[in-house]
CSV table of C-alpha atoms in Angstrom, one decimal:
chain,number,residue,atom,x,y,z
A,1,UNK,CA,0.0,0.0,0.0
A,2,UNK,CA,2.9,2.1,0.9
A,3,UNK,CA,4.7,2.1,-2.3
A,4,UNK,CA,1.2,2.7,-4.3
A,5,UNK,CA,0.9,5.7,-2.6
A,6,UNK,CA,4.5,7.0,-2.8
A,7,UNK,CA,4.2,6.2,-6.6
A,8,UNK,CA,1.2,7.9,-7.0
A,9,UNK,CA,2.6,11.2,-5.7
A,10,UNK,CA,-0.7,11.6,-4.3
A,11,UNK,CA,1.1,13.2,-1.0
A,12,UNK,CA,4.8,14.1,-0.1
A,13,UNK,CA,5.0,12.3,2.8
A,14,UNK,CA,5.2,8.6,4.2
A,15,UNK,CA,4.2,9.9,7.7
A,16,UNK,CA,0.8,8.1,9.0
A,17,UNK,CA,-1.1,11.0,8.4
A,18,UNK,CA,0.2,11.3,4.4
A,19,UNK,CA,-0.3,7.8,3.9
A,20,UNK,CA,-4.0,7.9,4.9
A,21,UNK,CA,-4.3,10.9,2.9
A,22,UNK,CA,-2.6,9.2,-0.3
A,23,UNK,CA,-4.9,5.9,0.6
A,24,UNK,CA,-7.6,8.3,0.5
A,25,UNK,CA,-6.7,10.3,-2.8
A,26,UNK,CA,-6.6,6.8,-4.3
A,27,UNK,CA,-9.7,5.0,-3.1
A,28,UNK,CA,-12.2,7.6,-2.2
A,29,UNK,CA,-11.6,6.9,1.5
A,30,UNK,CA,-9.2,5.2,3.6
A,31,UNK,CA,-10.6,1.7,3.4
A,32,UNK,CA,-11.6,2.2,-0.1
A,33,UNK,CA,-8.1,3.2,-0.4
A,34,UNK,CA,-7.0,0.1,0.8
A,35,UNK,CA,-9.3,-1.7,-1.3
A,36,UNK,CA,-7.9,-0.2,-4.6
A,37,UNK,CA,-4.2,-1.4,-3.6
A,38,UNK,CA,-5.3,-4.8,-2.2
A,39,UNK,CA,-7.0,-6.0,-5.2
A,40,UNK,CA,-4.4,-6.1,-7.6
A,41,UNK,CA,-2.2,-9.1,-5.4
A,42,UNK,CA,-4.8,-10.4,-4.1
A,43,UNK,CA,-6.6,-11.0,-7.8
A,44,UNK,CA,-2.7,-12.1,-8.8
A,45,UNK,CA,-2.7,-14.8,-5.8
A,46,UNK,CA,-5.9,-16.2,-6.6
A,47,UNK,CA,-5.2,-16.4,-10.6
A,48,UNK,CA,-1.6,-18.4,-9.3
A,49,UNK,CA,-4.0,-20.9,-7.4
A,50,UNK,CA,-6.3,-21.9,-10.3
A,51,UNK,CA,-3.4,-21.9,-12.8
A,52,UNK,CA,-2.5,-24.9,-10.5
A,53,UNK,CA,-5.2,-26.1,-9.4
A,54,UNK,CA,-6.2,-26.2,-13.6
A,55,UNK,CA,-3.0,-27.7,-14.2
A,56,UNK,CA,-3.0,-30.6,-12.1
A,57,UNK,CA,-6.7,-31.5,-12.8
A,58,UNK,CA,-5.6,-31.5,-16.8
A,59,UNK,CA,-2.5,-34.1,-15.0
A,60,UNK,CA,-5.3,-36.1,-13.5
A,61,UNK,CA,-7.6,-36.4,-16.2
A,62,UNK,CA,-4.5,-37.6,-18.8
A,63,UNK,CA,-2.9,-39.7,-16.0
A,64,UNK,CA,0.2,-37.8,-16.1
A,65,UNK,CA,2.7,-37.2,-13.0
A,66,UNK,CA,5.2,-34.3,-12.7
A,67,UNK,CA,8.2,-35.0,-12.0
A,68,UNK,CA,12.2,-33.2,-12.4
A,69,UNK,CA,14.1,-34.2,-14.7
A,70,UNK,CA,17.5,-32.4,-15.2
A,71,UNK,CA,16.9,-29.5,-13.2
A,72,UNK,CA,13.7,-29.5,-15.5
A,73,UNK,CA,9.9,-30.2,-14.3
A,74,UNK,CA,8.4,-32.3,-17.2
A,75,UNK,CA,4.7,-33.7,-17.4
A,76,UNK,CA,5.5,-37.7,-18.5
A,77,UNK,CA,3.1,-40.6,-18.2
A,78,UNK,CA,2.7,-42.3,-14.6
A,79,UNK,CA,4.1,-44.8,-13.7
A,80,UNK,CA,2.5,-48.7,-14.2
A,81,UNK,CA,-0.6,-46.7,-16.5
A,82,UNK,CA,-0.9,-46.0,-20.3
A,83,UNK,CA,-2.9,-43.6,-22.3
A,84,UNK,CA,-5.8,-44.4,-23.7
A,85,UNK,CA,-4.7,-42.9,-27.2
């Protein structure tokens, strides 16, 4: 939130009372403030956790397993199991 306000040169200062006043230049209001400059990580976090979550139900569904090989993650065929194809 800090460095969102400081780059928005909405105030000169980083004391408490220039970062509410920047929080509120930016959101409307302090907690709207702080609703603006949440959103954008927490939007990023929950876009991380369905790119996995996406990526290992496509693993599931094609019987695939994850695994490193030379210093290299690769998708490869589980163990024991064979596509269908």
């Amino acid at each position: 939130a800090i460095g969102a306000i400081s780059a928005s040169g909405a105030v000169a200062g980083l004391s408490a009372a220039g970062i509410t006043s920047g929080l509120a230049a930016i959101g409307g209001s302090m907690l709207g403030g702080i609703a603006v400059v949440a959103t954008i990580p927490v939007v990023a976090g929950a876009a991380g956790y369905g790119l996995v979550k996406g990526i290992k139900a496509i693993c599931e569904a094609n019987k695939l397993d994850c695994r490193e090989v030379d210093k290299h993650w690769e998708l490869v065929p589980k163990a024991g199991e064979k596509n269908e194809e």
